């Protein structure tokens, strides 16, 4: 027998973003709304742009080109926008990130703190030569520095990819080795079930296998290493930062690469999957606002490592 664990009351339903969209389009039930969304693609996605308050630096010439051919279809053709600018569009002292470590450590960053941190790391990446189209990777636990490094990367038009630090050398090289990254961010290590795991030992092996990596940026997550001279091109997070920098979000084409993620690897070497700047933003906003009914007053938690696409999904919550 199927049992309903929970069902929202009618008042809550009528306050939801999904209900408001349904009502605004003149529908009285979800089935009709869904049918409209797949039969009138241009109108539907234009509504998502409105609901998500997506701002184009350059307006697209069309919402959907060649819609009858999935291989060549292009959404919001010729439009330009900044992913990072949308993620960091809120200002002030309100908490943007609240982090808890397994050891009980707590760290909180306001929206202003986050913007400043991203600005400083972006300036550092630019100083060491990272530019549009370059690949930057993270071998990091799910910590504030991972979000900061990603947003700094994408602000420059570079492409971000990440793996969880519990991956072995082979698992990381199978992924990052395909995309020729210039910079890798890593922590000194991480805690799991009360035990310290050393990440730098693995990173040394990774950079031996991936010659394109020129710089290794080390985040002090557990304990600051006394000597990193054995890691070629290494520097600490603090050394990369350029304080008092101004964030310059470089607008990108709607379909410009933002993230490189990977298939599971169950059928050979993991396959690279590219997610675009605009598509990622718009799809995530749709899911957060309509399907999850997230509002600016909410706090959102999802248990994930940086090796799963749910981490990328979670970060976009900051736009709301």
CSV table of C-alpha atoms in Angstrom, one decimal, residues 131-314:
chain,number,residue,atom,x,y,z
A,131,UNK,CA,41.9,33.8,-19.2
A,132,UNK,CA,38.7,33.0,-21.1
A,133,UNK,CA,38.5,29.3,-22.1
A,134,UNK,CA,41.2,28.1,-19.8
A,135,UNK,CA,40.4,25.2,-17.5
A,136,UNK,CA,40.7,25.4,-13.7
A,137,UNK,CA,40.1,22.4,-11.5
A,138,UNK,CA,39.3,21.8,-7.9
A,139,UNK,CA,40.3,18.8,-5.8
A,140,UNK,CA,38.6,20.0,-2.7
A,141,UNK,CA,36.2,19.2,0.0
A,142,UNK,CA,32.8,21.0,0.0
A,143,UNK,CA,34.1,24.1,1.7
A,144,UNK,CA,33.7,27.9,1.1
A,145,UNK,CA,37.0,28.0,-0.8
A,146,UNK,CA,35.6,25.6,-3.4
A,147,UNK,CA,32.7,28.0,-4.2
A,148,UNK,CA,35.0,31.0,-4.1
A,149,UNK,CA,37.5,29.4,-6.5
A,150,UNK,CA,34.8,28.3,-8.9
A,151,UNK,CA,33.2,31.8,-9.0
A,152,UNK,CA,36.5,33.4,-9.5
A,153,UNK,CA,37.2,31.1,-12.4
A,154,UNK,CA,33.9,31.7,-14.1
A,155,UNK,CA,34.1,35.4,-13.6
A,156,UNK,CA,37.1,35.4,-16.1
A,157,UNK,CA,35.3,33.2,-18.6
A,158,UNK,CA,37.4,30.2,-17.7
A,159,UNK,CA,35.9,26.8,-17.2
A,160,UNK,CA,35.6,25.0,-13.9
A,161,UNK,CA,35.7,21.3,-13.1
A,162,UNK,CA,36.0,19.5,-9.8
A,163,UNK,CA,36.5,16.1,-8.2
A,164,UNK,CA,36.0,14.9,-4.7
A,165,UNK,CA,39.2,14.5,-2.6
A,166,UNK,CA,38.3,10.9,-1.8
A,167,UNK,CA,39.0,10.0,-5.5
A,168,UNK,CA,42.2,8.1,-6.0
A,169,UNK,CA,44.9,9.3,-8.4
A,170,UNK,CA,43.6,7.2,-11.3
A,171,UNK,CA,40.0,8.5,-10.9
A,172,UNK,CA,41.2,12.1,-10.9
A,173,UNK,CA,43.6,11.7,-13.9
A,174,UNK,CA,40.9,9.9,-15.9
A,175,UNK,CA,38.8,13.1,-15.6
A,176,UNK,CA,41.1,16.1,-15.4
A,177,UNK,CA,43.6,14.5,-17.7
A,178,UNK,CA,41.2,15.0,-20.6
A,179,UNK,CA,40.7,18.7,-20.2
A,180,UNK,CA,44.3,20.1,-19.8
A,181,UNK,CA,43.8,22.3,-16.8
A,182,UNK,CA,46.3,25.1,-16.0
A,183,UNK,CA,45.6,25.4,-12.3
A,184,UNK,CA,44.5,23.0,-9.6
A,185,UNK,CA,43.0,24.0,-6.2
A,186,UNK,CA,43.5,21.5,-3.4
A,187,UNK,CA,43.2,21.4,0.3
A,188,UNK,CA,46.0,20.0,2.5
A,189,UNK,CA,43.6,17.2,3.4
A,190,UNK,CA,40.1,16.5,4.8
A,191,UNK,CA,38.4,14.7,7.7
A,192,UNK,CA,36.2,11.7,7.3
A,193,UNK,CA,34.8,9.7,10.2
A,194,UNK,CA,37.3,11.4,12.6
A,195,UNK,CA,40.3,10.5,10.5
A,196,UNK,CA,42.6,12.9,8.6
A,197,UNK,CA,43.3,12.1,5.0
A,198,UNK,CA,46.3,13.7,3.2
A,199,UNK,CA,45.4,15.3,-0.2
A,200,UNK,CA,48.8,16.6,-1.0
A,201,UNK,CA,50.3,13.2,-1.4
A,202,UNK,CA,47.7,12.5,-4.1
A,203,UNK,CA,48.1,15.9,-5.7
A,204,UNK,CA,51.8,15.3,-6.2
A,205,UNK,CA,51.0,12.2,-8.3
A,206,UNK,CA,48.2,14.0,-10.2
A,207,UNK,CA,50.4,16.8,-11.4
A,208,UNK,CA,53.0,14.3,-12.5
A,209,UNK,CA,50.4,12.7,-14.8
A,210,UNK,CA,48.9,16.0,-16.1
A,211,UNK,CA,51.7,18.2,-17.5
A,212,UNK,CA,49.4,21.1,-18.3
A,213,UNK,CA,49.0,22.0,-14.6
A,214,UNK,CA,51.2,24.9,-14.0
A,215,UNK,CA,50.1,26.1,-10.6
A,216,UNK,CA,48.8,24.3,-7.5
A,217,UNK,CA,46.9,26.4,-5.0
A,218,UNK,CA,46.7,24.9,-1.5
A,219,UNK,CA,43.9,25.7,0.9
A,220,UNK,CA,44.7,25.2,4.6
A,221,UNK,CA,41.7,23.1,5.5
A,222,UNK,CA,43.0,21.0,8.5
A,223,UNK,CA,46.7,21.9,9.1
A,224,UNK,CA,49.0,24.1,7.2
A,225,UNK,CA,51.9,22.1,5.6
A,226,UNK,CA,55.3,23.3,6.8
A,227,UNK,CA,56.9,22.7,3.4
A,228,UNK,CA,55.3,22.6,-0.1
A,229,UNK,CA,58.5,23.0,-2.1
A,230,UNK,CA,58.2,19.4,-3.3
A,231,UNK,CA,55.0,20.3,-5.2
A,232,UNK,CA,56.0,22.1,-8.4
A,233,UNK,CA,54.3,25.5,-9.0
A,234,UNK,CA,52.7,25.4,-5.6
A,235,UNK,CA,51.4,28.4,-3.5
A,236,UNK,CA,49.1,28.9,-0.6
A,237,UNK,CA,45.6,30.3,-1.1
A,238,UNK,CA,46.7,33.5,0.7
A,239,UNK,CA,49.5,34.0,-1.7
A,240,UNK,CA,47.1,33.9,-4.7
A,241,UNK,CA,44.8,36.6,-3.3
A,242,UNK,CA,45.2,40.2,-4.4
A,243,UNK,CA,43.4,42.2,-1.8
A,244,UNK,CA,41.1,45.2,-2.5
A,245,UNK,CA,40.4,44.0,-6.0
A,246,UNK,CA,37.4,44.9,-8.0
A,247,UNK,CA,35.4,42.1,-9.5
A,248,UNK,CA,35.1,42.3,-13.3
A,249,UNK,CA,32.6,39.7,-14.5
A,250,UNK,CA,33.3,39.0,-18.2
A,251,UNK,CA,30.0,38.4,-20.1
A,252,UNK,CA,29.9,35.2,-22.1
A,253,UNK,CA,27.8,33.8,-24.9
A,254,UNK,CA,24.8,32.0,-23.5
A,255,UNK,CA,26.2,28.6,-24.7
A,256,UNK,CA,29.8,29.3,-23.6
A,257,UNK,CA,31.2,26.4,-21.5
A,258,UNK,CA,30.9,27.0,-17.7
A,259,UNK,CA,31.4,23.5,-16.1
A,260,UNK,CA,32.9,20.3,-17.3
A,261,UNK,CA,31.4,17.3,-15.5
A,262,UNK,CA,31.8,13.6,-16.1
A,263,UNK,CA,29.9,10.4,-16.5
A,264,UNK,CA,30.3,7.8,-13.8
A,265,UNK,CA,33.0,5.8,-15.6
A,266,UNK,CA,31.1,2.5,-15.5
A,267,UNK,CA,31.6,2.0,-19.2
A,268,UNK,CA,35.3,2.9,-19.5
A,269,UNK,CA,37.0,6.3,-18.9
A,270,UNK,CA,34.5,8.9,-17.7
A,271,UNK,CA,33.0,11.0,-20.5
A,272,UNK,CA,33.3,14.8,-20.3
A,273,UNK,CA,30.0,16.6,-20.2
A,274,UNK,CA,30.0,20.4,-20.9
A,275,UNK,CA,27.4,22.6,-19.3
A,276,UNK,CA,26.9,26.1,-20.7
A,277,UNK,CA,26.8,29.4,-18.9
A,278,UNK,CA,23.2,30.3,-19.6
A,279,UNK,CA,21.7,26.9,-19.7
A,280,UNK,CA,23.1,26.0,-16.3
A,281,UNK,CA,21.9,29.2,-14.8
A,282,UNK,CA,18.4,29.1,-16.3
A,283,UNK,CA,17.8,25.4,-15.6
A,284,UNK,CA,19.0,25.7,-12.0
A,285,UNK,CA,16.8,28.8,-11.4
A,286,UNK,CA,13.8,26.9,-12.8
A,287,UNK,CA,14.4,23.9,-10.5
A,288,UNK,CA,15.1,26.1,-7.4
A,289,UNK,CA,12.2,28.5,-7.8
A,290,UNK,CA,9.5,26.3,-9.4
A,291,UNK,CA,10.2,22.8,-8.3
A,292,UNK,CA,11.8,23.5,-4.8
A,293,UNK,CA,9.9,26.7,-4.1
A,294,UNK,CA,13.0,28.3,-2.6
A,295,UNK,CA,12.8,31.9,-1.5
A,296,UNK,CA,15.4,34.5,-0.4
A,297,UNK,CA,14.5,33.8,3.3
A,298,UNK,CA,15.3,30.1,3.0
A,299,UNK,CA,18.5,28.2,3.9
A,300,UNK,CA,19.3,25.3,1.6
A,301,UNK,CA,21.4,22.2,2.5
A,302,UNK,CA,22.3,19.3,0.3
A,303,UNK,CA,24.8,16.7,1.3
A,304,UNK,CA,27.2,16.4,-1.5
A,305,UNK,CA,30.9,16.3,-2.5
A,306,UNK,CA,32.4,18.5,-5.2
A,307,UNK,CA,32.5,15.4,-7.4
A,308,UNK,CA,28.8,15.3,-7.9
A,309,UNK,CA,26.7,17.6,-10.1
A,310,UNK,CA,24.5,18.4,-7.0
A,311,UNK,CA,27.3,20.6,-5.7
A,312,UNK,CA,27.0,22.7,-8.8
A,313,UNK,CA,23.3,22.7,-8.4
A,314,UNK,CA,23.6,23.8,-4.8
